[in-house]
XYZ file of C-alpha atoms in Angstrom:
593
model
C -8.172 31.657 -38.472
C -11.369 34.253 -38.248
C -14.522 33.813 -37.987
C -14.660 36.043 -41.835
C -17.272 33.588 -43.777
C -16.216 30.227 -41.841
C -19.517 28.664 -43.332
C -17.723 29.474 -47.195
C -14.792 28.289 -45.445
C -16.720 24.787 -45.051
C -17.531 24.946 -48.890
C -14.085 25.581 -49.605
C -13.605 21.630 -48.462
C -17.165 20.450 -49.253
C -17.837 22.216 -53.287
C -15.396 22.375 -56.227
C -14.626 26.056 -56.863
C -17.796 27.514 -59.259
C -20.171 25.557 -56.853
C -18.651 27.194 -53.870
C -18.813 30.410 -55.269
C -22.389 30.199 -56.151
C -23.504 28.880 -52.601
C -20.830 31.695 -51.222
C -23.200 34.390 -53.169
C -26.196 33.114 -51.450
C -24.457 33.575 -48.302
C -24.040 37.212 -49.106
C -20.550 37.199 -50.418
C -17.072 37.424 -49.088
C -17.300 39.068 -45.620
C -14.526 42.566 -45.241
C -15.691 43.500 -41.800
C -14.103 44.180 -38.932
C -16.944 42.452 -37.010
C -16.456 38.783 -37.421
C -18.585 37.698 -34.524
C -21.369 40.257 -35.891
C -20.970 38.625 -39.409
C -21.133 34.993 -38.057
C -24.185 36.446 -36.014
C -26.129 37.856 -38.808
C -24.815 34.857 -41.315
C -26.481 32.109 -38.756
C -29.812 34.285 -38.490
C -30.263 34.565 -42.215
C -29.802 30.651 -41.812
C -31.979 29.881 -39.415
C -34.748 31.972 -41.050
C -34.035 29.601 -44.088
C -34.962 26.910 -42.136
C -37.791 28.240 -40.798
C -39.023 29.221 -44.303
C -38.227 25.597 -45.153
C -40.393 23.855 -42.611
C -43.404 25.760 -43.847
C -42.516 24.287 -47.456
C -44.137 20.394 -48.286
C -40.928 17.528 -47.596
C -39.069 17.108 -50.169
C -37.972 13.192 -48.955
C -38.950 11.908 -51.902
C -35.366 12.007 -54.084
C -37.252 13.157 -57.925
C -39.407 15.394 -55.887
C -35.768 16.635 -54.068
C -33.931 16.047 -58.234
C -36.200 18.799 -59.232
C -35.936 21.054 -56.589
C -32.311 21.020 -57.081
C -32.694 21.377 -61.172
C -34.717 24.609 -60.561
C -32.285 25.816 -58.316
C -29.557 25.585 -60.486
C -31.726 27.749 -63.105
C -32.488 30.016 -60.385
C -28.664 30.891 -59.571
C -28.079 31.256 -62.797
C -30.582 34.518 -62.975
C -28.621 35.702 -59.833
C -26.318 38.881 -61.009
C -26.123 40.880 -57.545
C -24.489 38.750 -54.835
C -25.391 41.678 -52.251
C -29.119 40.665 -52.620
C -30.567 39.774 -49.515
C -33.414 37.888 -51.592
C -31.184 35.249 -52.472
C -31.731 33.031 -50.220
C -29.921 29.508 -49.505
C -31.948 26.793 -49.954
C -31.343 25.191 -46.116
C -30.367 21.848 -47.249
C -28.190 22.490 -50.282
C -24.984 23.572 -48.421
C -24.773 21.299 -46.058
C -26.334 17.988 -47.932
C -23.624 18.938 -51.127
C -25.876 18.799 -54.122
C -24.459 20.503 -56.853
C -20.908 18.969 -57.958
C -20.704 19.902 -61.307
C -20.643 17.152 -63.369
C -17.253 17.302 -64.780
C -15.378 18.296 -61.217
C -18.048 14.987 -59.554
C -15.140 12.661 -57.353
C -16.179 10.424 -55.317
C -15.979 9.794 -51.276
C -16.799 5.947 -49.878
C -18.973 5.244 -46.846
C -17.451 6.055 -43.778
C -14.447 7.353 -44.642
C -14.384 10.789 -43.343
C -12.581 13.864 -45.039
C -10.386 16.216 -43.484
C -12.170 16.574 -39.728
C -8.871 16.055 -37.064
C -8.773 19.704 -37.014
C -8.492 21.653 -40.352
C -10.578 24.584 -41.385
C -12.709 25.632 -38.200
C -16.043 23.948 -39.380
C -15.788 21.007 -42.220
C -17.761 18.299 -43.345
C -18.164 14.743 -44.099
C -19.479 13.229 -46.911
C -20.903 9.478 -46.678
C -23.263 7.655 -48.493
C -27.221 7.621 -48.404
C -28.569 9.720 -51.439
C -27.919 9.063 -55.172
C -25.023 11.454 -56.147
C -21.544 11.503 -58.583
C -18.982 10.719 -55.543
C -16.178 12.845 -54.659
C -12.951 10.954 -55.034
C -11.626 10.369 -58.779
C -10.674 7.066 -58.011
C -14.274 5.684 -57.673
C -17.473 7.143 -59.541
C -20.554 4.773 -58.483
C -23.323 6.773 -57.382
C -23.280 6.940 -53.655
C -25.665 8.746 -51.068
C -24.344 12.165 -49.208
C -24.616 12.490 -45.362
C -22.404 15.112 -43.391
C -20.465 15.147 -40.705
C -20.037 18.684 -39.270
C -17.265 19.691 -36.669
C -15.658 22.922 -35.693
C -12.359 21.939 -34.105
C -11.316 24.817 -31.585
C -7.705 25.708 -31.746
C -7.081 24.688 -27.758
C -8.149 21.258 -29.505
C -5.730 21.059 -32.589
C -7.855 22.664 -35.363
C -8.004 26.677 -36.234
C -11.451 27.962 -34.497
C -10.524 30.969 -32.849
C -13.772 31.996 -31.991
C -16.188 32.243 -28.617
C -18.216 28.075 -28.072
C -22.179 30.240 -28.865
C -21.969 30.956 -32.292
C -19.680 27.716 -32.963
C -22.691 25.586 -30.467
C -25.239 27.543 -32.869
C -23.533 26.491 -36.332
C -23.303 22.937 -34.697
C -26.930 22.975 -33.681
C -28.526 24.553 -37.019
C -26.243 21.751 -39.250
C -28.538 19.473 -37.401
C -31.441 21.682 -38.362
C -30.548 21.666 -41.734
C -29.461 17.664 -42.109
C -25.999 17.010 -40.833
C -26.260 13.440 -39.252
C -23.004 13.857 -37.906
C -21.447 16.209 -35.362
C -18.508 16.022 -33.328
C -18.376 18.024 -30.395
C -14.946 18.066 -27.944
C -15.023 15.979 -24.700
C -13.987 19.305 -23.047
C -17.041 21.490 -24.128
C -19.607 18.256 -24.493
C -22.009 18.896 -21.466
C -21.821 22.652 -22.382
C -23.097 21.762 -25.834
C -25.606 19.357 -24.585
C -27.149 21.795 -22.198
C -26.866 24.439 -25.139
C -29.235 22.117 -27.067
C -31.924 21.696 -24.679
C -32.948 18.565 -25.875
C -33.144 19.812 -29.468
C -30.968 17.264 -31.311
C -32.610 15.282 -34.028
C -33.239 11.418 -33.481
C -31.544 11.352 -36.879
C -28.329 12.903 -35.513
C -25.602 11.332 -34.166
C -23.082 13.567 -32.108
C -19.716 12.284 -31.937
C -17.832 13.212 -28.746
C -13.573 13.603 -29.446
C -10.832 13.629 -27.198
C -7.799 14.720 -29.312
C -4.376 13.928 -27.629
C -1.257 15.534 -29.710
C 1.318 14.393 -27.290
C 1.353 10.475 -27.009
C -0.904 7.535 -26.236
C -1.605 6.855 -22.194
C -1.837 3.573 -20.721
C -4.768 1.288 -21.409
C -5.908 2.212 -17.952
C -6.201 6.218 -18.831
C -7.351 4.992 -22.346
C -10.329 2.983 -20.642
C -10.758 6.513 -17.752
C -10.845 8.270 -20.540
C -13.685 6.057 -22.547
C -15.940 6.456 -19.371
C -16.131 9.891 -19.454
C -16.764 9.929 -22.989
C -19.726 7.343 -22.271
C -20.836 9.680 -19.566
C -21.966 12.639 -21.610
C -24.336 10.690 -23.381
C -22.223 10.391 -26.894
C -23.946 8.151 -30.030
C -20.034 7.496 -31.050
C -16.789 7.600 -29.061
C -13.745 9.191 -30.692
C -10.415 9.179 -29.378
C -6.949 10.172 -31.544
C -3.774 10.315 -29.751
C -0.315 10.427 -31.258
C 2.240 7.545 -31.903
C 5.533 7.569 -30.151
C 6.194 4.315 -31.265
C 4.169 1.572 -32.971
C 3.005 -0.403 -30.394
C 1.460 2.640 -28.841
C -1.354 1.573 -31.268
C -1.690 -2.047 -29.702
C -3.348 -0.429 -26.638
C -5.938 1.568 -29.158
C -6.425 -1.413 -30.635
C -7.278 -3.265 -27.076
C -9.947 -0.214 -26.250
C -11.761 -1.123 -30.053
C -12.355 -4.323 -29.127
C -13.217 -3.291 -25.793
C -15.927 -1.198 -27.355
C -16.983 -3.634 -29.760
C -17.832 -6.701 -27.477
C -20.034 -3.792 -25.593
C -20.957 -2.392 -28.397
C -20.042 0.756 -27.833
C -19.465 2.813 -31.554
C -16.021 4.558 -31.385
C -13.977 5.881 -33.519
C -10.138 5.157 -32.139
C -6.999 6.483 -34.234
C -3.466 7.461 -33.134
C -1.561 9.843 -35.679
C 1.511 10.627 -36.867
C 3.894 7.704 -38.965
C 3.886 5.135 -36.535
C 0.541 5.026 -36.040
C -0.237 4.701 -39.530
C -1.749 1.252 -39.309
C -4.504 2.559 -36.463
C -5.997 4.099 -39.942
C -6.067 1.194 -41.993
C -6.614 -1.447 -39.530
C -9.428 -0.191 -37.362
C -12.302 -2.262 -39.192
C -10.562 -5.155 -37.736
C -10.692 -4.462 -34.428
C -14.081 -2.902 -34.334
C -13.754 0.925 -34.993
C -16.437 2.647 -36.306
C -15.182 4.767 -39.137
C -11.518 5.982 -40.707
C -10.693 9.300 -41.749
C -9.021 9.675 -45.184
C -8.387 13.082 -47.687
C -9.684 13.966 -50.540
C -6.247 14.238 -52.117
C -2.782 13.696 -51.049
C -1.058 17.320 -49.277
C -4.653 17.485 -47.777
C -4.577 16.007 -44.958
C -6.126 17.215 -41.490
C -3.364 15.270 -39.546
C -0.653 13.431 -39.521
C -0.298 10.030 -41.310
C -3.458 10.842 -43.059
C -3.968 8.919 -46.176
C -5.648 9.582 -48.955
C -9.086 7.975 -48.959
C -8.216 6.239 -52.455
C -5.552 5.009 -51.139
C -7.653 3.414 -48.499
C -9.964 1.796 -51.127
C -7.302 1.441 -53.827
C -4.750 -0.034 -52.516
C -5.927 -1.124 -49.158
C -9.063 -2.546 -49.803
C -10.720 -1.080 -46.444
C -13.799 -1.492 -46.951
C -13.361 -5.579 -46.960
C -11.193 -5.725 -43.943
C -12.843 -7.280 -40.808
C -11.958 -9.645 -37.650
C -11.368 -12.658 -39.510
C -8.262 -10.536 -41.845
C -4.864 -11.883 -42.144
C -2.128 -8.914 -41.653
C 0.959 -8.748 -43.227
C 3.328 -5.916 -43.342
C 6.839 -3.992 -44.199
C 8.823 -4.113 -41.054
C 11.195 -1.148 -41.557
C 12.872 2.861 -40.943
C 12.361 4.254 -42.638
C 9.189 2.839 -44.269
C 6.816 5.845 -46.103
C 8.478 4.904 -49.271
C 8.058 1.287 -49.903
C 5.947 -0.009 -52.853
C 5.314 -3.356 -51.095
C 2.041 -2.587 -49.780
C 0.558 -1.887 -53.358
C 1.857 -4.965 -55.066
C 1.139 -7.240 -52.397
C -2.422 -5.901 -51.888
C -3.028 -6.092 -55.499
C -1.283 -9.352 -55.409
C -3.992 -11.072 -52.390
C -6.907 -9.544 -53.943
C -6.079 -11.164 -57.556
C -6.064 -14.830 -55.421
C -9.192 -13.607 -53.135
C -6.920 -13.676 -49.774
C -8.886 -12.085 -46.988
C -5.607 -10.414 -46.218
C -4.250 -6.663 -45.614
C -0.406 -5.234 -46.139
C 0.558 -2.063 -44.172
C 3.873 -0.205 -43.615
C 5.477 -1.062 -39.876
C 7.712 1.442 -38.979
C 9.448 -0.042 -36.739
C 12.401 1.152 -34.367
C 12.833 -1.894 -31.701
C 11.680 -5.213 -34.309
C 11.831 -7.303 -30.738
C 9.421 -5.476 -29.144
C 7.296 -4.958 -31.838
C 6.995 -8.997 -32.676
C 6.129 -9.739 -29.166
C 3.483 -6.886 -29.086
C 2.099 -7.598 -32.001
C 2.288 -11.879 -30.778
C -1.540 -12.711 -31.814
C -1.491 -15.442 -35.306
C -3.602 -13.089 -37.169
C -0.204 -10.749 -38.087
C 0.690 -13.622 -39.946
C 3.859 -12.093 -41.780
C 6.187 -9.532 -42.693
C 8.381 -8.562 -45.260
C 11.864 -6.818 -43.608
C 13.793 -4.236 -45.320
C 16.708 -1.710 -43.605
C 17.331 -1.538 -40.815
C 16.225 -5.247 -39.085
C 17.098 -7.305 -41.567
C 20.116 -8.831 -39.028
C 18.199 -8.474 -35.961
C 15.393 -10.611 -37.557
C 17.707 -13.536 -37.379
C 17.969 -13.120 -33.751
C 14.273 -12.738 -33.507
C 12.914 -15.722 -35.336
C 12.231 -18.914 -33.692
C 13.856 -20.629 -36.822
C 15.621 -19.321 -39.398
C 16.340 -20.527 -42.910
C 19.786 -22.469 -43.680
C 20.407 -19.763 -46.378
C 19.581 -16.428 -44.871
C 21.273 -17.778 -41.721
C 24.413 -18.154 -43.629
C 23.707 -14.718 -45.560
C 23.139 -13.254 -41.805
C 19.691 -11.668 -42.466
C 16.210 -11.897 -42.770
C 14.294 -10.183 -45.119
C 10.852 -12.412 -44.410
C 9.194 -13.288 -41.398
C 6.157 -16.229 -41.323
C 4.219 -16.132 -38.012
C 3.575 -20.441 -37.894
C -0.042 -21.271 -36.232
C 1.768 -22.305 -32.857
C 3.337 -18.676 -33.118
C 6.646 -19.291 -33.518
C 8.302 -16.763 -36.077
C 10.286 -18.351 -39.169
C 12.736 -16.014 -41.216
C 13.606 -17.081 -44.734
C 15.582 -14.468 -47.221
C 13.970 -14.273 -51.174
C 17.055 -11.124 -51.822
C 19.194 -13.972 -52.142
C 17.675 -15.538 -55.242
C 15.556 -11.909 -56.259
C 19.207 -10.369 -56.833
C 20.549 -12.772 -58.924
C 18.028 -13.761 -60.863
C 17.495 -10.189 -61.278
C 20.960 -10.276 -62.886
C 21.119 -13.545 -65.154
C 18.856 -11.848 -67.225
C 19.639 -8.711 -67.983
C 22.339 -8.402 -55.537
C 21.560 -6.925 -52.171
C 23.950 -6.646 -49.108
C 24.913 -9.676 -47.912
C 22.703 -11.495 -50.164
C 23.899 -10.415 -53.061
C 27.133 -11.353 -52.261
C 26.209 -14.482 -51.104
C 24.577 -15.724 -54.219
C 27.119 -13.823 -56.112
C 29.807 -16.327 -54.939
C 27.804 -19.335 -54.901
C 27.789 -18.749 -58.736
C 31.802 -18.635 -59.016
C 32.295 -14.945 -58.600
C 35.012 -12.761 -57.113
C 33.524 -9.890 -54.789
C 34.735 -7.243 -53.679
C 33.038 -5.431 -50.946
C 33.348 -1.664 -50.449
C 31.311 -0.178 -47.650
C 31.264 3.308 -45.938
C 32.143 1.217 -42.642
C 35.322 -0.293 -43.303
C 34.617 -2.596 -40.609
C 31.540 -4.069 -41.855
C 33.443 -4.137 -45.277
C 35.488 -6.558 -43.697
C 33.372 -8.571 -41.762
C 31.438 -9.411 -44.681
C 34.675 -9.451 -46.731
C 35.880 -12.447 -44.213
C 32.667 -14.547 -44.766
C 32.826 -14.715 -48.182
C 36.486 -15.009 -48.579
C 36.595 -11.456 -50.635
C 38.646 -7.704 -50.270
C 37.336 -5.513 -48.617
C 37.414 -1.358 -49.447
C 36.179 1.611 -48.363
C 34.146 3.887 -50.762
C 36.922 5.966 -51.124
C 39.258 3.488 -52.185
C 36.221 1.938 -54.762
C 36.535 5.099 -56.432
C 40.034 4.718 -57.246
C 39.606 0.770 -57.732
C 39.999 -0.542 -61.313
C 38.364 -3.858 -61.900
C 38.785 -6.691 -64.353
C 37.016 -6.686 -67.153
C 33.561 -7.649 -67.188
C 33.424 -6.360 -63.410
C 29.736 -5.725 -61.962
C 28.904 -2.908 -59.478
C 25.813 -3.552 -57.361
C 24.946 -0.883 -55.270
C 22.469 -2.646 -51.921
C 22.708 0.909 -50.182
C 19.878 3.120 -49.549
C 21.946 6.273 -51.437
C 20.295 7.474 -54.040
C 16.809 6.467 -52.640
C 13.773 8.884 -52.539
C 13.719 11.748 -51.390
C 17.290 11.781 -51.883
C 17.350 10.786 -55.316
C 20.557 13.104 -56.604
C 22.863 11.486 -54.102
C 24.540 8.587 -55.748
C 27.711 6.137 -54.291
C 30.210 6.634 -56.603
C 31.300 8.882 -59.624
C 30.570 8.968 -62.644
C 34.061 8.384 -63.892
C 34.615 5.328 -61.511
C 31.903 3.851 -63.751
C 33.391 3.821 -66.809
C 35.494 0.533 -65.014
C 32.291 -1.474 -65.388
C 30.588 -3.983 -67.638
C 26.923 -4.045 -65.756
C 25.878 -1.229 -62.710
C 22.983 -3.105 -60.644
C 21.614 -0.457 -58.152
C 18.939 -2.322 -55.597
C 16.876 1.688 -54.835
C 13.708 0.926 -57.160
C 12.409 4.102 -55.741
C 12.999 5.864 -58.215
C 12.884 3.691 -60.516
C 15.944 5.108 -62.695
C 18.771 6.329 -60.108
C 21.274 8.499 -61.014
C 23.658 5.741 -60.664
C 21.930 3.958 -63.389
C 21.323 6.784 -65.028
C 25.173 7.940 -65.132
C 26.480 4.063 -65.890
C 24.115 3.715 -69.077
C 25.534 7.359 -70.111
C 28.544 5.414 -69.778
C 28.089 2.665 -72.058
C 27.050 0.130 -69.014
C 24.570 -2.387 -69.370
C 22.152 -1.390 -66.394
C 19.697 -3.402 -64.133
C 16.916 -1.445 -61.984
C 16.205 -2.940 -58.084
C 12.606 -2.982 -59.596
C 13.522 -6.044 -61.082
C 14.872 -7.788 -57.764
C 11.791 -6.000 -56.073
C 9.362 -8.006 -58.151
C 11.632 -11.233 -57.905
C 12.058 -11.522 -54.122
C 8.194 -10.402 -53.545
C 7.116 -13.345 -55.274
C 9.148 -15.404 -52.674
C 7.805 -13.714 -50.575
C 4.073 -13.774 -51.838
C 4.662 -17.807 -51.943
C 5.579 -18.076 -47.906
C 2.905 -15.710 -47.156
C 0.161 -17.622 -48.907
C 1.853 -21.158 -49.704
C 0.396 -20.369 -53.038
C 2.691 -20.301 -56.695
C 3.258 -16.685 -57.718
C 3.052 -16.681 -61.175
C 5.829 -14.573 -62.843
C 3.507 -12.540 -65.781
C 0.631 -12.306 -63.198
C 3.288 -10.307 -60.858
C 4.988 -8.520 -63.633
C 1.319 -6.907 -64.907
C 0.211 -6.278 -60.991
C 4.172 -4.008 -60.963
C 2.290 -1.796 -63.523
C 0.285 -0.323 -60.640
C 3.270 1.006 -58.470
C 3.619 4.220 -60.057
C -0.066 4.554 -60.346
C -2.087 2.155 -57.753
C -5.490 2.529 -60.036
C -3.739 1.148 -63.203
C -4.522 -2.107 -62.463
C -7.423 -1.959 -60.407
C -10.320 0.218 -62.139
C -13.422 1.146 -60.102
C -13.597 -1.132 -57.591
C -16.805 0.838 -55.676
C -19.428 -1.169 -57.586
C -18.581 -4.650 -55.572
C -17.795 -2.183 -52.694
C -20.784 -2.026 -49.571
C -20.934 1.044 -47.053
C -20.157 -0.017 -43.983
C -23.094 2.401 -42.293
């Protein structure tokens, strides 16, 4: 990316589109030269002599003295016809504190939760709370105060600034000028920046100094190296991202947060990409100063970014702290799983001081004895551990040890791991009133049934065939297989399952053979194979319904509290949309500055 007009390329993030475009004609208009480092030149001078010109005008602190300042702007720009006018000057504080959201286009953004600054646009900004104003993220709307936090991420560090450090040092330096109480400056370029300041920097500034790794996560011993030298340039707030090659990477961020935190050292500790999803969410536990979340999903400014309404909707951040229970998903793949938004919803209807985050997990051994302390209390566990959980758990449940897998872990006070299965009585249940793997077959025979297994793997056909005393077939041979009547067909495979939803295990004609199609994939909610067995006069049951069922097993070894069936069956409303259920929830919500 250019320098062309990188300030209106900060608006771009920080204004909906007719502000932008009115702070953009201030600015002079879209910039066509061929000069870009002239135009960012001239474009910080006609800044700087705002600011100047402001510091001559009486404070405006005082927020009606500031409300009317910013009502006569707004009539002012609308008087404005020639953009080219170098008498229209902008007001030094009003692009970079973010008054004028239109009313209608007014989201909102919760304290400390940063927007889009792990690279991104070459400057951006962050909004935070500390001045009456309609918030920036639809899913909230209290009023909520607007601080910045400015950074210009160079491309050699994993954003787009192409340019020379000067005129990026002298954007960073005049955002403090003008308000910003937030920059980030890289490790790399810090003392450059510092010396470039000469002392100038605000007392109410804070400059973040980032070390951005995009290949994995070193040892806690270059974590800690890595700290000092952060320490040593004199940073208000450490930041360090690296990237996730496997989950318990993010163990050894987690060690340098609490590091920090017992020396009270502010920093800001994250490691990207899917597996270190829970670094984002988690991070107020173990001491981290702030979390980074988008404005909207397809946003993001890195990987395994979520939204930040997700991180207040569904994840409750803002009430997570040292004394949180964890629970979690255990799976892989894991992005797709509804779990965390019922069982969220779920501990904050009972007022459990208790978090649910997607593991993905590719060695479940290693991650339980990494992730050994009592406060990860449980997990749910879904494809592919649900047979090494049995060999993982201290104890294991008569039932899931004769089904031959786990789908629940419990984490006992003395730390020994107990593994129960709730698919066994989720999948028929979920079928009396209208089965997964082996636990559908299971309860499937306990109630009298003949089952037939078909499988893609003959031999696990087979195996599982042998334990229950049933055929086994291959899919092939299921599609040539005529039943007796009444037959069920319960599909426990992943086919079908998002993103792959036109895939589906077995014909449409084949169908026609059956009484009642159960397909376990509640993701999306109607399957094709449902969809093609009710075409075909089939009585169908959705794995929503088993969903529900076996997470209120679940919910009852997590918390040793009843789940009560209606209570669950209005918090499912919320999976397709996580605010259905929960309203505005910023009003009981306090900023963690």
């Amino acid at each position: 990316m250019s320098y062309h007009n990188f300030l209106a390329c900060v608006l771009d993030r920080a204004y909906p589109d007719d502000a932008r475009q009115r702070v953009q004609a201030r600015l002079g208009g879209s910039c066509r030269c061929n000069k870009p480092q002239a135009c960012v030149a001239r474009t910080v001078h006609r800044l700087k002599s705002k600011v100047a010109a402001s510091k001559a005008r009486p404070s405006i602190r005082d927020s009606s003295l500031r409300s009317q300042r910013a009502d006569q702007e707004d009539q002012d720009e609308t008087k404005e016809q020639d953009i080219t006018k170098e008498k229209s000057p902008l007001p030094g504080r009003r692009a970079w504190r973010g008054r004028g959201y239109p009313k209608d286009k007014s989201q909102d953004h919760p304290g400390k939760l940063a927007g889009n600054t792990e690279g991104g646009l070459p400057m951006g900004l962050h909004r935070s709370t500390s001045q009456q104003h309609k918030s920036p993220i639809g899913a909230v709307s209290n009023p909520q105060v607007i601080k910045w936090l400015l950074f210009g991420t160079p491309k050699w560090e994993g954003g787009e600034y192409e340019g020379d450090d000067e005129p990026r040092f002298e954007a960073l330096q005049l955002a403090m000028e003008l308000g910003a109480e937030y920059v980030d400056i890289e490790l790399k370029v810090a003392d450059k920046f510092i010396k470039f300041m000469s002392g100038k920097k605000p007392e109410n500034c804070k400059l973040i100094v980032s070390s951005h790794n995009y290949d994995n996560t070193p040892s806690a011993e270059e974590l800690a190296s890595l700290l000092a030298q952060i320490q040593a340039t004199g940073a208000d707030i450490v930041k360090i991202a690296t990237t996730a090659t496997e989950i318990v990477d993010v163990s050894r961020m987690f060690q340098i947060l609490v590091h920090c935190q017992e020396k009270q050292v502010p920093i800001i500790g994250l490691v990207m990409n899917d597996r270190g999803f829970i670094s984002r969410v988690l991070c107020p536990k173990f001491g981290g100063y702030l979390t980074f979340g988008s404005l909207e999903k397809g946003k993001e400014s890195a990987p395994s970014q979520p939204t930040a309404a997700d991180l207040i909707n569904v994840y409750n951040i803002r009430q997570i702290g040292p004394d949180t229970k964890v629970f979690g998903i255990i799976g892989n793949p894991v992005g797709h799983s509804k779990s965390p938004i019922l069982h969220n919803e779920a501990f904050r209807s009972v007022g459990l001081n208790a978090v649910y985050v997607p593991f993905l997990v590719d060695d479940l051994a290693k991650f339980l004895s990494t992730y050994s302390s009592p406060d990860f209390a449980g997990f749910s566990c879904t494809i592919p551990h649900k047979e090494a959980a049995v060999r993982c758990c201290d104890e294991v449940d008569p039932i899931a040890r004769d089904i031959g897998a786990v789908n629940t872990i419990i984490r006992k006070p003395d730390g020994k791991l107990v593994g129960y299965n709730t698919d066994y009585v989720g999948a028929i249940s979920a079928i009396e009133d209208g089965i997964r793997g082996k636990a559908l077959a299971y309860g499937a025979k306990e109630k009298g049934a003949r089952v037939v297994i078909a499988n893609r793997t003959f031999a696990r056909a087979q195996e599982l065939g042998n334990l229950i005393g049933g055929p086994a077939l291959t899919l092939t041979e299921l599609e040539n297989y005529h039943p007796e009547e009444g037959m069920i067909l319960a599909n426990t495979t992943a086919i079908g399952m998002h993103p792959n939803v036109n895939e589906t295990p077995l014909s449409k004609q084949a169908l026609k053979s059956y009484a009642v199609v159960f397909d376990a994939v509640y993701t999306p909610k109607e399957t094709r194979l449902l969809r093609e067995a009710a075409e075909c006069g089939a009585t169908v049951v959705s794995g929503l319904e088993m969903f529900i069922r076996q997470a209120m097993g679940q919910f009852e070894h997590f918390t040793g509290m009843p789940a009560v069936d209606d209570k669950f069956r209005a918090l499912s409303n919320s999976l397709d949309n996580p605010s259905a259920v929960k309203g505005d929830r910023s009003t009981s919500l306090k900023p963690r500055l």
